[in-house]
XYZ file of C-alpha atoms in Angstrom:
472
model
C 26.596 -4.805 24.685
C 25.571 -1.414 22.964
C 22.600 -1.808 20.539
C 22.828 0.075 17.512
C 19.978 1.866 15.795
C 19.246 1.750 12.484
C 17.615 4.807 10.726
C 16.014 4.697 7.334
C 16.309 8.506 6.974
C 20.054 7.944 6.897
C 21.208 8.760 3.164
C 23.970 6.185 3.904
C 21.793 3.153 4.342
C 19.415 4.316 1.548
C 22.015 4.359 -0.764
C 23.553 0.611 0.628
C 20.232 -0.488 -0.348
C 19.588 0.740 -3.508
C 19.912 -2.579 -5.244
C 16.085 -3.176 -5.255
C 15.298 0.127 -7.343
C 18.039 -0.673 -9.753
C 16.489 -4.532 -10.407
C 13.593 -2.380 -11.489
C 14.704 0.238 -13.627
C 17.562 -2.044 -15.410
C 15.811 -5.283 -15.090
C 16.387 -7.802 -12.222
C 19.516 -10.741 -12.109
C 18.164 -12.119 -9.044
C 17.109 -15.321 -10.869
C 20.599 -15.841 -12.689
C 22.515 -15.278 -9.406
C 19.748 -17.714 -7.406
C 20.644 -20.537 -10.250
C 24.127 -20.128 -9.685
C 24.057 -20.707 -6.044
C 21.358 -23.605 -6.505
C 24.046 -25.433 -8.909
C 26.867 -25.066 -6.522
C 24.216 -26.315 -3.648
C 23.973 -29.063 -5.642
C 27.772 -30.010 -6.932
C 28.469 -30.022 -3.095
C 25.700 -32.572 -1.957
C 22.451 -31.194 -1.514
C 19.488 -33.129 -2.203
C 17.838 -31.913 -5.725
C 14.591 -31.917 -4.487
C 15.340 -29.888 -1.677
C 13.200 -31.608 0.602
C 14.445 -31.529 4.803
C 13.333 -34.826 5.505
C 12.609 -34.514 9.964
C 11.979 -36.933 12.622
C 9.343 -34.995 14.476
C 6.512 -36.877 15.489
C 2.553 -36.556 14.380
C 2.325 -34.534 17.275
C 4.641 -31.033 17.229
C 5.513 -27.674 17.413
C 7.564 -24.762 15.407
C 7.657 -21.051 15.528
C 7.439 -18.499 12.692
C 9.028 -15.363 12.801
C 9.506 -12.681 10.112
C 11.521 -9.507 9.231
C 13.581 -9.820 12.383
C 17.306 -8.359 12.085
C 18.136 -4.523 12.800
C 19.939 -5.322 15.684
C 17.906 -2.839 17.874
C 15.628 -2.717 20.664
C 12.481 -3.744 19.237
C 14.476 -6.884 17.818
C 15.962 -7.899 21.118
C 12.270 -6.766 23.006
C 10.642 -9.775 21.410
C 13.815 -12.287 22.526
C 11.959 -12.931 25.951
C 8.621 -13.605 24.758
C 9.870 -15.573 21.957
C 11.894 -17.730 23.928
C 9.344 -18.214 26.533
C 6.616 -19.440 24.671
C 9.051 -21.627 21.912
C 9.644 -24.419 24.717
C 9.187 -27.565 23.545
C 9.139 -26.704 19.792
C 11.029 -28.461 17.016
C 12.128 -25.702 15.320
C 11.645 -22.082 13.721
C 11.377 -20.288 10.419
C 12.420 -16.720 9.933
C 9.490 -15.427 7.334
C 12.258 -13.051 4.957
C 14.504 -10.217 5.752
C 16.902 -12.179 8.560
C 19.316 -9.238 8.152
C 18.908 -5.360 7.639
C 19.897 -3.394 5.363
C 21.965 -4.897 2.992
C 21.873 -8.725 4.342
C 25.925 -8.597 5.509
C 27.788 -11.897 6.616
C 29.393 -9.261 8.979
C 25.832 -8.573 10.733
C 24.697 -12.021 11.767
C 26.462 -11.816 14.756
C 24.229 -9.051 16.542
C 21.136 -9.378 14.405
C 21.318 -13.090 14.395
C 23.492 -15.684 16.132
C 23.444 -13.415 19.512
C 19.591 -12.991 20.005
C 18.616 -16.495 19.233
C 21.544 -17.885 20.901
C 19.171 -19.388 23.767
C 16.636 -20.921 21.257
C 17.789 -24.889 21.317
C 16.466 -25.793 18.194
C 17.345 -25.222 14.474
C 16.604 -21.960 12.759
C 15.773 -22.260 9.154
C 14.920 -19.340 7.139
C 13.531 -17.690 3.573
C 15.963 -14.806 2.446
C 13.528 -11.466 1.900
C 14.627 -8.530 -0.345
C 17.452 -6.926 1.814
C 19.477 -9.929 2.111
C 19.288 -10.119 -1.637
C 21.044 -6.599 -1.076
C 24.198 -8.241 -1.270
C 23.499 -10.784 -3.631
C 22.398 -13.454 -0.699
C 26.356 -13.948 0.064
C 25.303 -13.745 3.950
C 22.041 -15.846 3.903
C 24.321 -18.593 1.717
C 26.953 -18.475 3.812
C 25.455 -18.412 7.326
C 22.583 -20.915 6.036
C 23.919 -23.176 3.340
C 27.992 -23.179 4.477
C 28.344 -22.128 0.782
C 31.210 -20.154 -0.961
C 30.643 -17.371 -3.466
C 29.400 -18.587 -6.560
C 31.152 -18.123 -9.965
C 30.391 -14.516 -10.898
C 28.355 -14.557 -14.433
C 29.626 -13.457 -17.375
C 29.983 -9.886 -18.122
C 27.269 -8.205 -19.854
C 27.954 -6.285 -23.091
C 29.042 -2.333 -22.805
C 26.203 -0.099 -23.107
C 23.548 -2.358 -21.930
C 20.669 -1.976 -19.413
C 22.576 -5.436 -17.610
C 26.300 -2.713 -18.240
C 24.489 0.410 -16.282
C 23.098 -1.887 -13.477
C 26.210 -3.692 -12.616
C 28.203 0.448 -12.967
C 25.650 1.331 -9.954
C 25.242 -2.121 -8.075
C 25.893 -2.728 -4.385
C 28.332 -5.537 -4.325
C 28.741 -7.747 -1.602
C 31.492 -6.817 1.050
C 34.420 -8.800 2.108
C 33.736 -10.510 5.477
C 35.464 -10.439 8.484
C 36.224 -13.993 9.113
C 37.018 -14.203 12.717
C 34.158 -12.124 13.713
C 32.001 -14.892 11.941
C 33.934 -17.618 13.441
C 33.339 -15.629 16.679
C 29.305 -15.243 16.051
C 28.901 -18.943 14.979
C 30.084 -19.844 18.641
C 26.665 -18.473 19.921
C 24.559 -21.591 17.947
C 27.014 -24.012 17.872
C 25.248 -26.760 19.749
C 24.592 -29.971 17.498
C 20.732 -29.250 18.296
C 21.318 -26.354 16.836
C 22.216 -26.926 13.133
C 20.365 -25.896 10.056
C 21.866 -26.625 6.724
C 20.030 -25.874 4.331
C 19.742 -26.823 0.668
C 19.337 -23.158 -1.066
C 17.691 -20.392 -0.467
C 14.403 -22.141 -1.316
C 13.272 -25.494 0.002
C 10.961 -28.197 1.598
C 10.007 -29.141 5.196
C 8.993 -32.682 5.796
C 7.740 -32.438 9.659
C 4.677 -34.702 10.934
C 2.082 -34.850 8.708
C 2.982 -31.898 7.334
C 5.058 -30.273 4.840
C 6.207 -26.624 4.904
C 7.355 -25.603 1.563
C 9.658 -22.017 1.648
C 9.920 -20.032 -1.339
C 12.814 -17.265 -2.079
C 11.143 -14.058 -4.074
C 14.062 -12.239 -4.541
C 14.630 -8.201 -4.491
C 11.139 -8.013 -6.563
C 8.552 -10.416 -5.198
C 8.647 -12.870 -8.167
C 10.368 -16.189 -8.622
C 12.147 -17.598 -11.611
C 10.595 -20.307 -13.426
C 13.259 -22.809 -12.595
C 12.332 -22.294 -8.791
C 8.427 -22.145 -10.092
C 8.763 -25.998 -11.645
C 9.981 -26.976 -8.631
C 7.350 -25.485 -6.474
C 4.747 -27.250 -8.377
C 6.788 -30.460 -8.311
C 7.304 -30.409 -4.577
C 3.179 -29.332 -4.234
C 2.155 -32.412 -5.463
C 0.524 -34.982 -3.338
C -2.018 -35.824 -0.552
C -0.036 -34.157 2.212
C -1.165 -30.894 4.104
C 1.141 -28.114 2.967
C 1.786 -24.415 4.680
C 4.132 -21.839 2.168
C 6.035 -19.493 3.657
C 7.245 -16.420 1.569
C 8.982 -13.630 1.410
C 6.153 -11.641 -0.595
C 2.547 -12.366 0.983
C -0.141 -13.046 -0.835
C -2.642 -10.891 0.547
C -1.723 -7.935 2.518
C -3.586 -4.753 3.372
C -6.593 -5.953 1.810
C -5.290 -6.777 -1.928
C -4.058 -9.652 -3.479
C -0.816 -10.271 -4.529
C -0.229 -13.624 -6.656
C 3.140 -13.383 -6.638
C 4.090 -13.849 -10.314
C 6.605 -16.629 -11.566
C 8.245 -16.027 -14.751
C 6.853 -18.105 -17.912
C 3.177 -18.094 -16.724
C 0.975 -18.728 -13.940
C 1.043 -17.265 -10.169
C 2.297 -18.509 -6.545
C -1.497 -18.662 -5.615
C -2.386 -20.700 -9.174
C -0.434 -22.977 -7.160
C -1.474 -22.595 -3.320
C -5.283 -23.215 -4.218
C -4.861 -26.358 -6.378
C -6.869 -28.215 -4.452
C -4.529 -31.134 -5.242
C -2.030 -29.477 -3.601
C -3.982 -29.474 -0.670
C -2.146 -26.385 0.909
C -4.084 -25.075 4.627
C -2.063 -21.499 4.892
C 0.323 -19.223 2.937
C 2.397 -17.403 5.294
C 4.475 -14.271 3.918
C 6.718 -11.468 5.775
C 7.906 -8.325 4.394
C 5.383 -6.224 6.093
C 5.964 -5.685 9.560
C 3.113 -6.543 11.076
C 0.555 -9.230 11.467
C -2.777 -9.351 9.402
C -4.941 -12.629 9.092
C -7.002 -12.990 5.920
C -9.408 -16.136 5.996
C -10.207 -17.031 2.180
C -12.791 -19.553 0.879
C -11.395 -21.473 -2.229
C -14.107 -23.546 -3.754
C -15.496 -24.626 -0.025
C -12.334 -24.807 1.826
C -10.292 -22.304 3.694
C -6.982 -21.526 3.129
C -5.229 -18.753 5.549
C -3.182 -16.307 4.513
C -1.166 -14.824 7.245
C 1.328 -11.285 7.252
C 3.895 -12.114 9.983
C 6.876 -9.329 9.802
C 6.450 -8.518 13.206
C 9.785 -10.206 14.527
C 11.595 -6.911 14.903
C 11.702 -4.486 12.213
C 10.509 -0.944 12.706
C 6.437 -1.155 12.422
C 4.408 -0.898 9.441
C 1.480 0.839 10.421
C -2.028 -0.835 10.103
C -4.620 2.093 10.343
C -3.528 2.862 6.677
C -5.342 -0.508 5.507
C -8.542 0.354 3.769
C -11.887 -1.308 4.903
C -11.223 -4.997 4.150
C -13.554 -6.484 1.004
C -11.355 -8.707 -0.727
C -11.577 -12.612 -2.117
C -14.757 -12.465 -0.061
C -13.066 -11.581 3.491
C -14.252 -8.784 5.029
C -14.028 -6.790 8.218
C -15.388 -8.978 9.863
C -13.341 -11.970 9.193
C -9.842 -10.143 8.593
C -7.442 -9.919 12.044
C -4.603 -7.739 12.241
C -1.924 -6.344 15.185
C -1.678 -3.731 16.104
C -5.179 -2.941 15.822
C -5.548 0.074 13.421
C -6.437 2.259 16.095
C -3.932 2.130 17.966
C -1.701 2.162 15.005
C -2.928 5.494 14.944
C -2.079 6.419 18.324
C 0.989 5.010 18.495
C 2.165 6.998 14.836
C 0.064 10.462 16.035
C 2.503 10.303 19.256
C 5.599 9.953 16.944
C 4.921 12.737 14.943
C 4.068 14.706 17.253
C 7.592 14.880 19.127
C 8.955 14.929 15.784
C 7.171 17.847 14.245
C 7.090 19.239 17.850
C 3.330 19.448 17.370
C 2.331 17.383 20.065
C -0.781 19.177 21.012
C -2.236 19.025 17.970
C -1.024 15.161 16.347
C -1.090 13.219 19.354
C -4.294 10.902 20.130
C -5.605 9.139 22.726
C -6.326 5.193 22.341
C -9.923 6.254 22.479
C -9.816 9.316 19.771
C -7.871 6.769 17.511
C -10.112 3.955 17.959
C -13.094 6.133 17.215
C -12.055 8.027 14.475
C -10.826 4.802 12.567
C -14.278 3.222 13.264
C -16.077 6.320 11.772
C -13.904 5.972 9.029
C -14.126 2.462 8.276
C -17.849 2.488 8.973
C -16.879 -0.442 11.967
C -17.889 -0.781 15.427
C -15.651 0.376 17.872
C -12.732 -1.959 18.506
C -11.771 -0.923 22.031
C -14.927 -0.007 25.104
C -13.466 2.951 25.570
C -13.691 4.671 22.069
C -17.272 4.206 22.246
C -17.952 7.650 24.391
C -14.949 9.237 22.760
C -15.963 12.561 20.366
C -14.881 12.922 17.246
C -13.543 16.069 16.060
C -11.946 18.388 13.378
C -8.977 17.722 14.992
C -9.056 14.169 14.532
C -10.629 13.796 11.392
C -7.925 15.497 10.577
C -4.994 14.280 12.039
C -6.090 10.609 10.710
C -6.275 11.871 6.952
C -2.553 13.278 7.594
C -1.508 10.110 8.804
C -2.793 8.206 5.834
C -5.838 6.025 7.995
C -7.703 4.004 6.187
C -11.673 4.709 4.741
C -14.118 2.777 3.241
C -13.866 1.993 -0.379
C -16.858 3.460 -1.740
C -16.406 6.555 0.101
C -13.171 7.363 -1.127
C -12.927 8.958 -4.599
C -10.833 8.281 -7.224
C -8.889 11.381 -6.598
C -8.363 11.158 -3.057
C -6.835 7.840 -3.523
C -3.137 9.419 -4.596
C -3.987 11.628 -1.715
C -3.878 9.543 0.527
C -1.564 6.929 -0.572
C 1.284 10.393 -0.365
C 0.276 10.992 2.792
C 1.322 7.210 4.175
C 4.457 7.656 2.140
C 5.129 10.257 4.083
C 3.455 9.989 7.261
C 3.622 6.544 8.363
C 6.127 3.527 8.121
C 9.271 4.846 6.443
C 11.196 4.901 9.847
C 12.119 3.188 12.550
C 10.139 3.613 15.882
C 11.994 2.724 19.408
C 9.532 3.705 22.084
C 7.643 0.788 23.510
C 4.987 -0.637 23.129
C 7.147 -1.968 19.788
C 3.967 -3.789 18.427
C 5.907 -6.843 17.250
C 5.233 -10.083 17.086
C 5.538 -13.819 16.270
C 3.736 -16.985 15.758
C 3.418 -20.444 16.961
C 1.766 -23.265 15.005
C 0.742 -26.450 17.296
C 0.520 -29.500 14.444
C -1.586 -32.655 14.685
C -2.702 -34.777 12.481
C -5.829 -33.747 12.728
C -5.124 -29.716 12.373
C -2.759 -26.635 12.928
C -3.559 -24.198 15.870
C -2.092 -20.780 14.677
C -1.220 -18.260 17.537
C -0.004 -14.996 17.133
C 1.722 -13.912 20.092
C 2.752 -10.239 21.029
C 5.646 -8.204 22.049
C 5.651 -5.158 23.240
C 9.004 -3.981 25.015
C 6.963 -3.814 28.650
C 7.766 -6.417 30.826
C 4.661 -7.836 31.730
C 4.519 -8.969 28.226
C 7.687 -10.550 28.389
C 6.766 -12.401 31.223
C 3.384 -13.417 29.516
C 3.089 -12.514 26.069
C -0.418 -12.226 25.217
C -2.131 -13.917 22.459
C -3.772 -11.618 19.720
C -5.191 -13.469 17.626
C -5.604 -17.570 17.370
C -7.095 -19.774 14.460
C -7.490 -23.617 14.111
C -6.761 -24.541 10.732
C -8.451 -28.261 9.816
C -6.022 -30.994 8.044
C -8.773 -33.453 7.444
């Protein structure tokens, strides 16, 4: 099987996927074209409250997995791990994003159905941005079993609706065998996951897991809004996962829904009784503990499943919603984000002598900068230099808060633009990862597990970082 490799600096996928920066210069139709698809959802059967009503037992596992499908190495690098530690779990969730670029029917058969074809279980999943690229016709289809909607009616000429639909990706025509072809891969009764929409409810033990659809701009419609408040009613321990986290390198991001009020309004009603808000979208893992009047709810990044890394040694010194450095967990550790992205851009700008760090330079430098002990033993005796100093500022590393002037900010905010994530990387170690969540009645055990591309982690993926979260 040859592996294809997807590059973000390719003009051709940048302008595939150019549906996202049209929604916000010409206004966004996501919710019109999600209503559309939720009536036809309905017409052929599916239960209006949207609620997957399980069998599991009090006692049970699933896995969580987010921003998996470019079809490349690091995707299928993770496969191993994933598989290994997912025995004896229910089933999984894929956290947004399930296909890259543009979300094609015609791509679910490498970035989808053929990785996961050893997983037993059901796969359910929360579309992210880029498979709204093509108006969600592959997530609907592959997910839901659902035809093309009725198209909505045409706007009038000379519009800001009129010049968005002149520049819009459409969808592409499918080819139909090759589907037929990919489906064969999950086709085991065990195996089936219809879903409702592109937004629903879990019903699984004593919990319920509650998935929310935020579209090409990290909102949802007030339709979908009313029923997440609806379906967050009641005594029973919820977990949301989104496309759009909450909090993610250190800031908070409600997650607006149109007509009033905020994603989080609803997540820390304490009547709701939600434990953890789960989001992909950034591809990596961060853990941010917050108190809400005397309980703890978690908010977790996990868009580690296989997507090109985000890097984390651009994340500021964490002080936010009262979670600081010492509470807030992320992977890969910033410093060797650092490493890992001074190594990269070193080949690339042939400057290898001067970008590249060691795990120890890295690991020092971001302490001094962050005003943190050392993360690693080794960083502890490392120097650190001009050099360093400033090879971290050019690769957009974090500081502390109230060193960092108001002018430097847009300094450094260009220099991650243009230094860090904005391609793919496809040397190991990958730095992915992906979650399992043990469920009693009593509490959830959250493990982030990693994957790396080496093969002793595929053998025995390590755990990085592991949280009990209480249901009583």
């Amino acid at each position: 099987m040859i592996i294809e490799k997807l590059s973000w600096l390719d003009p051709k996928t940048l302008w595939a996927a150019r549906n996202g920066v049209l929604a916000s210069w010409f206004g966004d139709p996501t919710g019109g074209t999600r209503s559309r698809w939720v009536r036809q959802r309905e017409a052929a059967g599916a239960p209006a409250d949207k609620v997957i009503r399980r069998d599991d037992p009090d006692h049970f596992s699933f896995m969580v997995i987010g921003d998996t499908g470019e079809g490349d190495d690091p995707q299928y690098a993770v496969v191993p791990g994933f598989l290994k530690m997912s025995q004896d779990t229910r089933f999984a969730v894929v956290a947004s994003d399930v296909i890259y670029p543009v979300g094609a029917t015609d791509d679910y058969g490498t970035k989808f159905f053929r990785p996961y074809q050893g997983y037993p279980a059901p796969i359910y999943a929360i579309p992210g941005n880029h498979d709204w690229y093509e108006d969600l016709h592959g997530f609907m289809r592959v997910f839901c079993d659902a035809a093309p909607p009725a198209p909505a009616a045409p706007p009038r000429p000379l519009t800001r609706a009129w010049l968005r639909g002149l520049l819009w990706h459409n969808p592409s025509k499918p080819h139909e065998q090759r589907l037929a072809e990919a489906r064969k891969l999950r086709s085991a009764p065990g195996q089936r996951a219809d879903l409702p929409g592109p937004y629903w409810a879990i019903d699984a033990g004593p919990v319920r897991i509650i998935g929310i659809d935020t579209g090409l701009l990290g909102t949802i419609d007030a339709e979908q809004g009313r029923w997440l408040r609806e379906v967050s009613r009641g005594p029973r321990p919820k977990i949301l996962i989104t496309g759009s986290p909450l909090y993610v390198d250190g800031e908070h991001h409600p997650c607006p829904i149109d007509g009033g009020g905020t994603v989080d309004d609803i997540v820390r009603d304490p009547d709701h009784r939600y434990v953890a808000a789960i989001g992909g979208d950034i591809h990596n893992y961060q853990r941010y503990p917050v108190d809400v009047d005397g309980r703890t709810i978690q908010y977790v990044v996990s868009g580690g499943g296989g997507a090109f890394m985000h890097a984390t040694h651009t994340i500021a010194r964490v002080s936010v919603a009262n979670v600081t450095e010492k509470e807030f967990r992320c992977y890969p550790l910033r410093g060797d984000s650092l490493a890992f992205y001074s190594r990269l851009y070193g080949r690339r700008l042939r400057l290898r002598r001067f970008f590249t760090l060691s795990e120890a330079e890295a690991n020092a430098v971001i302490a001094e900068r962050l005003g943190i002990p050392p993360t690693r033993a080794q960083a502890a005796s490392a120097r650190v230099t001009r050099r360093t100093r400033l090879v971290a500022s050019l690769l957009g590393a974090g500081g502390r808060p109230d060193r960092t002037s108001r002018l430097r900010l847009p300094v450094r905010k260009i220099h991650t633009q243009l230094f860090s994530p904005s391609s793919a990387t496809y040397s190991p170690p990958f730095f992915k990862s992906f979650l399992r969540l043990d469920v009693t009645p009593e509490a959830v055990r959250l493990r982030c597990f990693a994957a790396t591309g080496n093969l002793r982690q595929e053998l025995e993926p390590p755990v990085e970082d592991e949280v009990t979260i209480p249901l009583a």
